PDB file of C-alpha atoms in Angstrom:
ATOM      1  CA  UNK Z  94      22.879  61.952 -54.036  1.00  0.00           C
ATOM      2  CA  UNK Z  95      20.214  60.256 -51.924  1.00  0.00           C
ATOM      3  CA  UNK Z  96      20.863  58.056 -48.900  1.00  0.00           C
ATOM      4  CA  UNK Z  97      20.479  54.758 -50.774  1.00  0.00           C
ATOM      5  CA  UNK Z  98      22.888  55.857 -53.489  1.00  0.00           C
ATOM      6  CA  UNK Z  99      25.342  57.044 -50.844  1.00  0.00           C
ATOM      7  CA  UNK Z 100      25.049  53.668 -49.069  1.00  0.00           C
ATOM      8  CA  UNK Z 101      25.778  51.893 -52.375  1.00  0.00           C
ATOM      9  CA  UNK Z 102      28.898  53.992 -52.899  1.00  0.00           C
ATOM     10  CA  UNK Z 103      30.117  53.494 -49.325  1.00  0.00           C
ATOM     11  CA  UNK Z 104      29.484  49.746 -49.624  1.00  0.00           C
ATOM     12  CA  UNK Z 105      31.636  49.542 -52.744  1.00  0.00           C
ATOM     13  CA  UNK Z 106      34.532  51.268 -50.973  1.00  0.00           C
ATOM     14  CA  UNK Z 107      34.193  49.141 -47.839  1.00  0.00           C
ATOM     15  CA  UNK Z 108      33.902  45.914 -49.803  1.00  0.00           C
ATOM     16  CA  UNK Z 109      37.030  46.707 -51.829  1.00  0.00           C
ATOM     17  CA  UNK Z 110      38.914  47.587 -48.628  1.00  0.00           C
ATOM     18  CA  UNK Z 111      37.840  44.332 -46.964  1.00  0.00           C
ATOM     19  CA  UNK Z 112      38.883  42.276 -49.982  1.00  0.00           C
ATOM     20  CA  UNK Z 113      42.241  44.019 -50.236  1.00  0.00           C
ATOM     21  CA  UNK Z 114      43.000  43.456 -46.545  1.00  0.00           C
ATOM     22  CA  UNK Z 115      41.402  40.025 -46.061  1.00  0.00           C
ATOM     23  CA  UNK Z 116      38.747  41.290 -43.651  1.00  0.00           C
ATOM     24  CA  UNK Z 117      35.570  39.340 -43.005  1.00  0.00           C
ATOM     25  CA  UNK Z 118      32.784  41.838 -42.475  1.00  0.00           C
ATOM     26  CA  UNK Z 119      30.296  40.109 -40.188  1.00  0.00           C
ATOM     27  CA  UNK Z 120      27.749  41.575 -37.777  1.00  0.00           C
ATOM     28  CA  UNK Z 121      30.376  41.966 -35.058  1.00  0.00           C
ATOM     29  CA  UNK Z 122      32.797  43.723 -37.412  1.00  0.00           C
ATOM     30  CA  UNK Z 123      30.158  46.280 -38.429  1.00  0.00           C
ATOM     31  CA  UNK Z 124      29.375  47.115 -34.796  1.00  0.00           C
ATOM     32  CA  UNK Z 125      33.001  47.280 -33.690  1.00  0.00           C
ATOM     33  CA  UNK Z 126      34.048  49.451 -36.655  1.00  0.00           C
ATOM     34  CA  UNK Z 127      31.224  51.860 -35.868  1.00  0.00           C
ATOM     35  CA  UNK Z 128      32.354  51.946 -32.239  1.00  0.00           C
ATOM     36  CA  UNK Z 129      35.951  52.558 -33.338  1.00  0.00           C
ATOM     37  CA  UNK Z 130      34.883  55.482 -35.513  1.00  0.00           C
ATOM     38  CA  UNK Z 131      32.746  56.987 -32.732  1.00  0.00           C
ATOM     39  CA  UNK Z 132      35.804  56.764 -30.488  1.00  0.00           C
ATOM     40  CA  UNK Z 133      37.925  58.576 -33.067  1.00  0.00           C
ATOM     41  CA  UNK Z 134      35.220  61.235 -33.422  1.00  0.00           C
ATOM     42  CA  UNK Z 135      35.165  61.643 -29.640  1.00  0.00           C
ATOM     43  CA  UNK Z 136      38.934  62.023 -29.514  1.00  0.00           C
ATOM     44  CA  UNK Z 137      39.101  64.731 -32.175  1.00  0.00           C
ATOM     45  CA  UNK Z 138      36.057  66.472 -30.700  1.00  0.00           C
ATOM     46  CA  UNK Z 139      37.757  66.692 -27.313  1.00  0.00           C
ATOM     47  CA  UNK Z 140      40.996  67.969 -28.857  1.00  0.00           C
ATOM     48  CA  UNK Z 141      39.060  70.524 -30.913  1.00  0.00           C
ATOM     49  CA  UNK Z 142      37.147  71.681 -27.798  1.00  0.00           C
ATOM     50  CA  UNK Z 143      40.337  72.084 -25.779  1.00  0.00           C
ATOM     51  CA  UNK Z 144      39.361  69.250 -23.418  1.00  0.00           C
ATOM     52  CA  UNK Z 145      42.216  66.980 -24.503  1.00  0.00           C
ATOM     53  CA  UNK Z 146      45.740  67.715 -25.645  1.00  0.00           C
ATOM     54  CA  UNK Z 147      45.872  68.625 -29.313  1.00  0.00           C
ATOM     55  CA  UNK Z 148      48.930  66.448 -30.003  1.00  0.00           C
ATOM     56  CA  UNK Z 149      50.430  69.295 -32.023  1.00  0.00           C
ATOM     57  CA  UNK Z 150      47.595  69.481 -34.558  1.00  0.00           C
ATOM     58  CA  UNK Z 151      46.701  72.929 -35.841  1.00  0.00           C
ATOM     59  CA  UNK Z 152      43.175  74.330 -35.544  1.00  0.00           C
ATOM     60  CA  UNK Z 153      42.688  73.628 -39.275  1.00  0.00           C
ATOM     61  CA  UNK Z 154      43.869  70.012 -38.878  1.00  0.00           C
ATOM     62  CA  UNK Z 155      41.501  69.500 -35.955  1.00  0.00           C
ATOM     63  CA  UNK Z 156      38.586  70.947 -37.949  1.00  0.00           C
ATOM     64  CA  UNK Z 157      39.443  68.719 -40.910  1.00  0.00           C
ATOM     65  CA  UNK Z 158      39.775  65.702 -38.624  1.00  0.00           C
ATOM     66  CA  UNK Z 159      36.404  66.449 -37.019  1.00  0.00           C
ATOM     67  CA  UNK Z 160      34.691  66.612 -40.411  1.00  0.00           C
ATOM     68  CA  UNK Z 161      36.447  63.427 -41.539  1.00  0.00           C
ATOM     69  CA  UNK Z 162      35.425  61.491 -38.446  1.00  0.00           C
ATOM     70  CA  UNK Z 163      31.799  62.600 -38.832  1.00  0.00           C
ATOM     71  CA  UNK Z 164      31.929  61.221 -42.377  1.00  0.00           C
ATOM     72  CA  UNK Z 165      33.425  57.957 -41.084  1.00  0.00           C
ATOM     73  CA  UNK Z 166      30.672  57.561 -38.475  1.00  0.00           C
ATOM     74  CA  UNK Z 167      27.939  58.232 -41.040  1.00  0.00           C
ATOM     75  CA  UNK Z 168      29.523  55.802 -43.483  1.00  0.00           C
ATOM     76  CA  UNK Z 169      29.720  53.057 -40.889  1.00  0.00           C
ATOM     77  CA  UNK Z 170      26.114  53.638 -39.825  1.00  0.00           C
ATOM     78  CA  UNK Z 171      25.129  53.216 -43.484  1.00  0.00           C
ATOM     79  CA  UNK Z 172      27.209  50.034 -43.751  1.00  0.00           C
ATOM     80  CA  UNK Z 173      25.758  48.521 -40.583  1.00  0.00           C
ATOM     81  CA  UNK Z 174      22.192  49.347 -41.604  1.00  0.00           C
ATOM     82  CA  UNK Z 175      22.758  47.819 -45.025  1.00  0.00           C
ATOM     83  CA  UNK Z 176      24.282  44.664 -43.523  1.00  0.00           C
ATOM     84  CA  UNK Z 177      21.206  44.203 -41.316  1.00  0.00           C
ATOM     85  CA  UNK Z 178      18.684  45.099 -44.030  1.00  0.00           C
ATOM     86  CA  UNK Z 179      17.523  48.300 -42.336  1.00  0.00           C
ATOM     87  CA  UNK Z 180      15.978  50.943 -44.581  1.00  0.00           C
ATOM     88  CA  UNK Z 181      17.359  54.028 -42.862  1.00  0.00           C
ATOM     89  CA  UNK Z 182      15.261  56.448 -44.887  1.00  0.00           C
ATOM     90  CA  UNK Z 183      12.090  54.673 -43.756  1.00  0.00           C
ATOM     91  CA  UNK Z 184      13.286  54.427 -40.162  1.00  0.00           C
ATOM     92  CA  UNK Z 185      14.241  58.102 -39.970  1.00  0.00           C
ATOM     93  CA  UNK Z 186      10.852  59.017 -41.404  1.00  0.00           C
ATOM     94  CA  UNK Z 187       9.100  56.794 -38.853  1.00  0.00           C
ATOM     95  CA  UNK Z 188      11.215  57.630 -35.804  1.00  0.00           C
ATOM     96  CA  UNK Z 189      12.157  61.285 -36.360  1.00  0.00           C
ATOM     97  CA  UNK Z 190      10.136  62.941 -39.081  1.00  0.00           C
ATOM     98  CA  UNK Z 191       6.789  62.081 -37.531  1.00  0.00           C
ATOM     99  CA  UNK Z 192       7.795  64.655 -34.887  1.00  0.00           C
ATOM    100  CA  UNK Z 193       8.373  67.399 -37.457  1.00  0.00           C
ATOM    101  CA  UNK Z 194       6.377  70.463 -36.381  1.00  0.00           C
ATOM    102  CA  UNK Z 195       4.502  70.507 -39.694  1.00  0.00           C
ATOM    103  CA  UNK Z 196       3.353  66.900 -39.136  1.00  0.00           C
ATOM    104  CA  UNK Z 197       2.337  66.950 -35.474  1.00  0.00           C
ATOM    105  CA  UNK Z 198      -1.288  66.416 -34.616  1.00  0.00           C
ATOM    106  CA  UNK Z 199      -3.110  69.107 -32.612  1.00  0.00           C
ATOM    107  CA  UNK Z 200      -2.562  66.923 -29.510  1.00  0.00           C
ATOM    108  CA  UNK Z 201       1.201  67.446 -29.935  1.00  0.00           C
ATOM    109  CA  UNK Z 202       2.316  63.846 -30.471  1.00  0.00           C
ATOM    110  CA  UNK Z 203       4.004  62.365 -33.473  1.00  0.00           C
ATOM    111  CA  UNK Z 204       2.648  59.365 -35.316  1.00  0.00           C
ATOM    112  CA  UNK Z 205       3.317  56.101 -33.530  1.00  0.00           C
TER     113      UNK Z 205
END
């Protein structure tokens, strides 16, 4: 599955959830939901790393929670990008992949 197809699938789930719960997904909602998910990722990361109390979760539950929260963050990044009309594939290619070692110019800089 490519990134656009994944974004389509995530959008369908989010849209159905919003309809079911009467949520208006505006620009503020997309940002705040992403922030919420990053906070949840941070919490489980700290528990998993032994830097916060584990609240009785097993090592397996913490690992599962960590993976789940990473998926939530990615999904909300996709949703926010879609809401704002950002082509993430193009932006990753422009911002990150121009620095790929196989694409660097002899001077060492990526494409601007």
